[in-house]
Tab-separated table of C-alpha atoms in Angstrom:
chain	number	residue	atom	x	y	z
A	1	MET	CA	24.663	160.302	100.620
A	2	CYS	CA	27.448	158.623	98.617
A	3	VAL	CA	28.509	156.617	101.638
A	4	ARG	CA	24.939	155.352	102.206
A	5	LEU	CA	24.547	154.302	98.564
A	6	SER	CA	27.882	152.490	98.698
A	7	CYS	CA	26.854	150.505	101.783
A	8	LEU	CA	23.532	149.563	100.143
A	9	ALA	CA	25.353	148.388	97.059
A	10	TRP	CA	27.613	146.165	99.119
A	11	MET	CA	24.630	144.669	100.940
A	12	LEU	CA	22.945	143.841	97.652
A	13	LEU	CA	26.094	142.146	96.392
A	14	LEU	CA	26.258	140.007	99.533
A	15	LEU	CA	22.571	139.058	99.379
A	16	LEU	CA	22.482	138.383	95.637
A	17	PRO	CA	23.632	134.701	95.844
A	18	LEU	CA	20.895	134.024	98.390
A	19	LEU	CA	18.259	135.782	96.335
A	20	LEU	CA	19.117	133.605	93.383
A	21	LEU	CA	18.271	130.475	95.377
A	22	ILE	CA	15.030	131.795	96.897
A	23	PRO	CA	11.812	131.223	94.919
A	24	GLY	CA	10.787	134.588	93.553
A	25	GLY	CA	14.313	135.984	94.049
A	26	LEU	CA	15.754	138.557	91.692
A	27	CYS	CA	17.318	137.648	88.336
A	28	ARG	CA	17.176	133.880	88.764
A	29	ASP	CA	18.795	131.743	86.077
A	30	TRP	CA	18.824	128.048	85.178
A	31	SER	CA	20.929	126.110	87.664
A	32	VAL	CA	21.178	122.942	89.754
A	33	VAL	CA	23.492	122.953	92.767
A	34	TYR	CA	24.662	119.847	94.639
A	35	PRO	CA	26.141	120.934	98.000
A	36	LYS	CA	27.855	117.566	98.467
A	37	GLN	CA	29.600	115.932	95.517
A	38	ARG	CA	30.716	112.766	97.328
A	39	VAL	CA	28.241	110.644	99.292
A	40	CYS	CA	29.163	107.497	101.217
A	41	ALA	CA	26.785	104.804	102.369
A	42	VAL	CA	27.093	101.401	103.956
A	43	ARG	CA	25.153	98.666	102.196
A	44	ASN	CA	21.533	98.322	103.388
A	45	THR	CA	21.504	101.849	104.836
A	46	THR	CA	20.124	105.165	103.492
A	47	ALA	CA	21.820	107.740	101.243
A	48	VAL	CA	20.648	111.336	100.747
A	49	PHE	CA	21.559	113.678	97.866
A	50	ARG	CA	21.092	117.342	98.802
A	51	CYS	CA	20.049	119.432	95.823
A	52	LEU	CA	18.873	122.994	95.010
A	53	PHE	CA	17.627	124.347	91.681
A	54	THR	CA	16.638	127.714	90.196
A	55	TYR	CA	14.901	128.907	87.022
A	56	PRO	CA	13.846	132.273	85.583
A	57	ALA	CA	10.727	134.089	86.706
A	58	GLY	CA	7.619	133.299	84.637
A	59	TYR	CA	8.248	129.557	84.517
A	60	THR	CA	6.498	126.831	86.513
A	61	VAL	CA	8.075	123.448	87.199
A	62	LYS	CA	5.785	120.588	86.132
A	63	GLU	CA	8.115	117.547	86.230
A	64	VAL	CA	11.155	116.544	88.292
A	65	LYS	CA	13.393	113.544	87.586
A	66	TRP	CA	16.542	111.855	88.904
A	67	ALA	CA	18.871	109.813	86.710
A	68	HIS	CA	21.643	107.356	87.534
A	69	GLY	CA	24.202	106.056	85.083
A	70	GLU	CA	26.144	107.190	82.053
A	71	SER	CA	26.069	110.711	80.593
A	72	ASP	CA	23.372	109.909	77.984
A	73	GLU	CA	21.065	108.513	80.655
A	74	MET	CA	21.318	111.770	82.548
A	75	PHE	CA	19.401	113.468	79.744
A	76	TYR	CA	17.177	110.789	78.213
A	77	GLY	CA	16.680	108.204	80.975
A	78	PRO	CA	15.639	105.757	82.111
A	79	PHE	CA	15.078	107.721	85.291
A	80	ILE	CA	15.118	106.171	88.755
A	81	PHE	CA	12.549	108.783	89.842
A	82	ASP	CA	10.055	110.555	87.581
A	83	SER	CA	7.240	112.643	89.061
A	84	LYS	CA	5.219	112.187	85.872
A	85	ILE	CA	4.948	108.439	86.448
A	86	HIS	CA	3.786	108.793	90.073
A	87	SER	CA	5.882	105.802	91.071
A	88	SER	CA	5.174	104.218	94.445
A	89	SER	CA	8.726	102.895	94.758
A	90	THR	CA	9.851	102.417	98.349
A	91	LYS	CA	13.504	102.633	97.330
A	92	TYR	CA	13.699	106.110	95.747
A	93	GLN	CA	12.029	108.908	97.704
A	94	TYR	CA	11.899	112.452	96.399
A	95	ILE	CA	12.124	114.667	99.484
A	96	GLY	CA	12.226	117.970	97.612
A	97	ASN	CA	9.555	120.087	95.950
A	98	LYS	CA	8.882	121.812	92.627
A	99	THR	CA	10.135	125.233	93.602
A	100	SER	CA	13.745	125.060	94.825
A	101	ASN	CA	14.553	121.827	96.691
A	102	CYS	CA	15.416	118.761	94.586
A	103	SER	CA	16.816	116.411	97.263
A	104	LEU	CA	16.535	112.633	96.876
A	105	LYS	CA	16.736	109.787	99.397
A	106	ILE	CA	17.678	106.210	98.491
A	107	HIS	CA	16.648	103.432	100.872
A	108	GLN	CA	18.345	100.039	101.287
A	109	VAL	CA	21.422	101.015	99.318
A	110	GLU	CA	23.050	98.216	97.327
A	111	GLN	CA	26.355	97.984	95.490
A	112	ALA	CA	24.518	98.487	92.179
A	113	ASP	CA	23.469	101.969	93.378
A	114	ALA	CA	27.064	103.241	93.277
A	115	GLY	CA	27.892	105.832	90.638
A	116	ARG	CA	26.944	109.312	89.477
A	117	TYR	CA	23.483	110.877	89.743
A	118	ALA	CA	21.846	113.940	88.206
A	119	PHE	CA	18.649	115.977	88.627
A	120	ARG	CA	16.504	117.094	85.673
A	121	PHE	CA	13.396	119.289	85.621
A	122	ILE	CA	10.872	120.383	82.979
A	123	THR	CA	8.970	123.668	83.110
A	124	ASP	CA	5.942	125.331	81.609
A	125	PRO	CA	6.528	127.055	79.136
A	126	THR	CA	8.402	123.951	78.037
A	127	GLN	CA	12.071	124.037	78.903
A	128	GLN	CA	14.274	121.210	80.159
A	129	TYR	CA	17.341	121.552	82.306
A	130	THR	CA	19.738	118.918	83.714
A	131	GLY	CA	22.248	119.596	86.452
A	132	THR	CA	25.344	117.798	85.222
A	133	ASN	CA	28.342	116.831	87.411
A	134	GLY	CA	25.972	115.479	90.016
A	135	PRO	CA	26.895	113.663	93.218
A	136	VAL	CA	28.741	110.348	93.184
A	137	LEU	CA	27.588	107.597	95.553
A	138	HIS	CA	30.150	105.226	97.056
A	139	VAL	CA	28.842	102.032	98.612
A	140	THR	CA	30.774	99.777	100.947
A	141	ALA	CA	29.858	96.412	102.409
A	142	GLU	CA	29.355	95.969	106.142
A	143	ASN	CA	33.078	95.803	106.767
A	144	LEU	CA	35.217	98.862	107.420
A	145	SER	CA	38.308	97.086	106.173
A	146	ALA	CA	37.131	98.055	102.693
A	147	PRO	CA	39.325	100.814	101.133
A	148	ILE	CA	36.753	103.497	101.899
A	149	PHE	CA	37.388	103.112	105.641
A	150	SER	CA	40.600	102.869	107.633
A	151	LEU	CA	41.855	102.361	111.155
A	152	ASP	CA	44.987	104.378	111.834
A	153	LEU	CA	47.278	104.000	114.831
A	154	LYS	CA	49.357	106.946	115.971
A	155	VAL	CA	51.749	106.088	118.770
A	156	LEU	CA	53.593	108.569	120.982
A	157	LEU	CA	56.458	106.506	122.342
A	158	SER	CA	58.919	107.328	125.084
A	159	SER	CA	61.357	104.767	123.675
A	160	GLY	CA	62.974	104.787	120.271
A	161	ASP	CA	62.785	101.069	119.457
A	162	GLY	CA	59.194	101.140	118.162
A	163	THR	CA	57.654	99.103	120.970
A	164	VAL	CA	54.737	100.189	123.141
A	165	LYS	CA	55.594	100.075	126.812
A	166	GLU	CA	53.999	101.146	130.053
A	167	GLY	CA	53.693	104.903	130.367
A	168	ASP	CA	53.472	105.563	126.615
A	169	SER	CA	50.500	107.337	125.019
A	170	LEU	CA	48.505	106.002	122.060
A	171	ASP	CA	46.015	107.569	119.643
A	172	LEU	CA	43.925	105.197	117.555
A	173	THR	CA	41.992	106.995	114.812
A	174	CYS	CA	39.010	105.537	113.000
A	175	ARG	CA	38.384	107.495	109.800
A	176	ASN	CA	35.746	107.366	107.122
A	177	ASN	CA	37.946	108.175	104.125
A	178	CYS	CA	34.925	109.276	102.153
A	179	HIS	CA	34.812	112.387	104.325
A	180	GLY	CA	38.388	113.353	103.506
A	181	ASP	CA	40.089	115.199	106.344
A	182	LYS	CA	36.783	115.878	108.099
A	183	ALA	CA	36.308	113.312	110.843
A	184	SER	CA	32.524	113.627	110.748
A	185	SER	CA	31.502	110.031	111.427
A	186	SER	CA	30.547	108.791	114.868
A	187	PHE	CA	32.366	105.610	115.888
A	188	THR	CA	32.149	103.021	118.647
A	189	TRP	CA	35.406	101.437	119.801
A	190	PHE	CA	35.734	97.807	120.829
A	191	LYS	CA	38.383	96.065	122.916
A	192	ASN	CA	38.550	92.305	122.452
A	193	GLY	CA	35.120	92.447	120.820
A	194	LEU	CA	33.379	94.333	123.656
A	195	PRO	CA	32.204	98.001	123.504
A	196	PHE	CA	34.891	100.187	125.022
A	197	ARG	CA	34.372	103.859	124.181
A	198	ASN	CA	32.791	106.255	121.644
A	199	GLY	CA	34.562	108.844	119.528
A	200	THR	CA	36.581	109.310	116.353
A	201	VAL	CA	39.896	109.103	118.225
A	202	LEU	CA	40.619	106.637	121.011
A	203	GLY	CA	43.239	108.286	123.203
A	204	LEU	CA	45.084	106.077	125.675
A	205	THR	CA	47.455	107.851	128.046
A	206	SER	CA	49.962	106.291	130.427
A	207	VAL	CA	49.144	102.831	129.130
A	208	SER	CA	49.595	99.738	131.250
A	209	SER	CA	49.434	96.010	130.645
A	210	TRP	CA	45.661	96.280	131.073
A	211	HIS	CA	45.443	98.167	127.771
A	212	SER	CA	46.868	95.241	125.780
A	213	GLY	CA	44.270	93.739	123.480
A	214	LYS	CA	42.658	93.736	120.054
A	215	TYR	CA	40.966	97.030	119.124
A	216	SER	CA	38.482	97.761	116.355
A	217	CYS	CA	35.898	100.424	115.511
A	218	SER	CA	32.495	100.562	113.855
A	219	LEU	CA	30.036	103.215	112.752
A	220	SER	CA	27.924	103.997	115.811
A	221	LYS	CA	24.654	103.985	113.870
A	222	HIS	CA	25.454	100.731	112.062
A	223	ALA	CA	26.636	98.091	114.504
A	224	GLY	CA	27.284	95.625	111.680
A	225	THR	CA	30.180	97.693	110.315
A	226	THR	CA	33.550	96.694	111.692
A	227	SER	CA	37.064	97.840	110.906
A	228	GLY	CA	40.149	95.707	110.809
A	229	ILE	CA	41.775	94.801	114.120
A	230	GLN	CA	44.666	96.694	115.666
A	231	ASP	CA	46.583	94.554	118.167
A	232	ILE	CA	48.105	96.575	121.009
A	233	ASN	CA	50.820	94.773	122.969
A	234	VAL	CA	52.047	96.811	125.930
A	235	GLU	CA	55.488	95.737	127.140
A	236	TYR	CA	56.664	96.189	130.722
A	237	SER	CA	59.455	95.276	133.115
A	238	PRO	CA	59.104	92.391	135.627
A	239	LYS	CA	56.494	92.838	138.339
A	240	ASN	CA	54.956	90.739	141.120
A	241	THR	CA	58.185	88.750	141.439
A	242	SER	CA	57.886	86.075	144.137
A	243	VAL	CA	59.406	82.828	145.377
A	244	SER	CA	57.580	79.587	146.213
A	245	VAL	CA	59.230	76.735	148.125
A	246	GLU	CA	58.589	72.981	147.997
A	247	PRO	CA	57.937	70.998	150.068
A	248	SER	CA	58.039	73.853	152.643
A	249	MET	CA	60.445	76.372	154.141
A	250	GLU	CA	61.154	73.929	156.966
A	251	VAL	CA	62.391	70.431	156.094
A	252	ASP	CA	64.245	67.627	157.839
A	253	MET	CA	68.001	67.742	157.951
A	254	GLY	CA	69.474	66.269	154.785
A	255	SER	CA	66.484	67.110	152.602
A	256	ASN	CA	66.495	69.534	149.663
A	257	PHE	CA	64.537	72.738	149.082
A	258	THR	CA	63.043	73.436	145.620
A	259	LEU	CA	62.667	77.175	145.060
A	260	THR	CA	60.695	78.530	142.062
A	261	CYS	CA	60.903	82.148	140.973
A	262	SER	CA	57.766	83.614	139.310
A	263	SER	CA	57.414	87.016	137.669
A	264	GLN	CA	55.050	88.787	135.264
A	265	ALA	CA	56.878	90.501	132.417
A	266	ASN	CA	56.419	91.408	128.741
A	267	PRO	CA	58.556	90.283	127.045
A	268	PRO	CA	59.045	87.345	129.431
A	269	VAL	CA	61.874	87.383	131.949
A	270	GLU	CA	65.154	87.025	130.087
A	271	ARG	CA	67.444	86.470	133.079
A	272	TYR	CA	67.044	84.887	136.509
A	273	VAL	CA	69.668	85.176	139.232
A	274	TRP	CA	69.436	83.580	142.702
A	275	PHE	CA	71.223	85.083	145.677
A	276	LYS	CA	71.940	83.757	149.143
A	277	VAL	CA	72.327	86.290	151.924
A	278	ASN	CA	75.602	85.545	153.699
A	279	GLY	CA	75.948	88.113	156.443
A	280	ASP	CA	76.600	91.436	154.732
A	281	GLU	CA	77.356	89.764	151.410
A	282	LEU	CA	75.255	88.353	148.583
A	283	VAL	CA	76.437	85.077	147.103
A	284	GLU	CA	75.155	84.035	143.679
A	285	ALA	CA	73.412	80.673	143.983
A	286	GLY	CA	71.916	79.974	140.518
A	287	LYS	CA	70.796	81.333	137.118
A	288	HIS	CA	67.530	79.546	136.356
A	289	SER	CA	63.923	80.028	137.393
A	290	VAL	CA	64.159	76.927	139.631
A	291	LEU	CA	66.816	76.451	142.289
A	292	VAL	CA	67.370	73.179	144.195
A	293	SER	CA	69.301	73.851	147.389
A	294	SER	CA	70.582	71.644	150.164
A	295	ASP	CA	71.499	74.693	152.268
A	296	GLU	CA	69.397	76.540	154.764
A	297	GLY	CA	69.519	80.316	155.038
A	298	GLN	CA	68.001	83.367	153.345
A	299	PHE	CA	67.407	83.396	149.556
A	300	PHE	CA	65.795	85.669	146.944
A	301	CYS	CA	65.645	85.831	143.154
A	302	HIS	CA	66.310	88.728	140.770
A	303	THR	CA	64.531	88.936	137.386
A	304	SER	CA	65.112	91.186	134.380
A	305	ASN	CA	64.121	91.849	130.775
A	306	LYS	CA	64.983	94.647	128.350
A	307	HIS	CA	62.726	97.122	130.166
A	308	GLY	CA	63.986	96.678	133.719
A	309	SER	CA	64.350	94.347	136.670
A	310	GLN	CA	62.803	93.398	140.013
A	311	SER	CA	63.808	91.300	143.036
A	312	SER	CA	61.588	89.094	145.133
A	313	SER	CA	61.300	89.310	148.879
A	314	VAL	CA	63.645	87.151	150.967
A	315	VAL	CA	62.598	83.659	152.066
A	316	THR	CA	64.207	81.884	155.010
A	317	LEU	CA	64.880	78.151	154.753
A	318	THR	CA	65.361	76.117	157.920
A	319	PHE	CA	66.299	72.518	158.744
A	320	THR	CA	64.492	70.814	161.598
A	321	GLY	CA	65.710	67.985	163.805
A	322	GLU	CA	69.291	66.926	164.606
């Protein structure tokens, strides 16, 4: 029997906080609870204050009010919502009741709406109670570069010089700082101004030159909100190295060949070297992107930057005629 009574006692202790919040619950006292102390809203959107209140048995709530401003206004007004006035305001909407829910919704939030709020109710028999330390509303303009929002870049680099190069991995994080460490906002990512992907974190693995661009994020439900821009510049070694010849690879005896070496690289090619194939040997023929030669034979160019190098294919130059 003692064991059963002990278990019952524990169950009552666990249920007691819930009973206090339920209309008609046991031993209710005067209280106002705000589940969320910090509320963020973008200008021209909607903000909601969640609110619960309790009062002793034998009382009936006859008026509910919401105040915004300094501490004195919390008690004496003016009130932005007052059930006694039966206001038809389209800005402040009381979405609670007169039993336990005291939530409030604010439409078309403006900068002037920022600050602390508090709920107050009056009962019959006459008693008044105000829930102090109410929620604080933060309002930001339609630009995520405001301090309340941030765009963070976390880079996992394979090199130690701080540059982003092909093969590295990147994590771009868009965070609503008003939510603290909880990444609860839904974001849309943009690359060069065009929608790219959804999510709080934009993970880019094994990046290539294609990933270079200007990235930004915005709140998915509010397309007008935009963060600052993060410029990603992916560096890579020379690629697509090729040789073009003017006027052609066959010219009259005594004419010159103009060879141009082209290569895609980031940073640009730092060094060009021309080679002529002489049997089993390679003979250096020049050190610029353009080579003017009066010799026929086989030639190729070699390009390099700080990330690597690449050679072109061989071209064969031939004189025609005697």
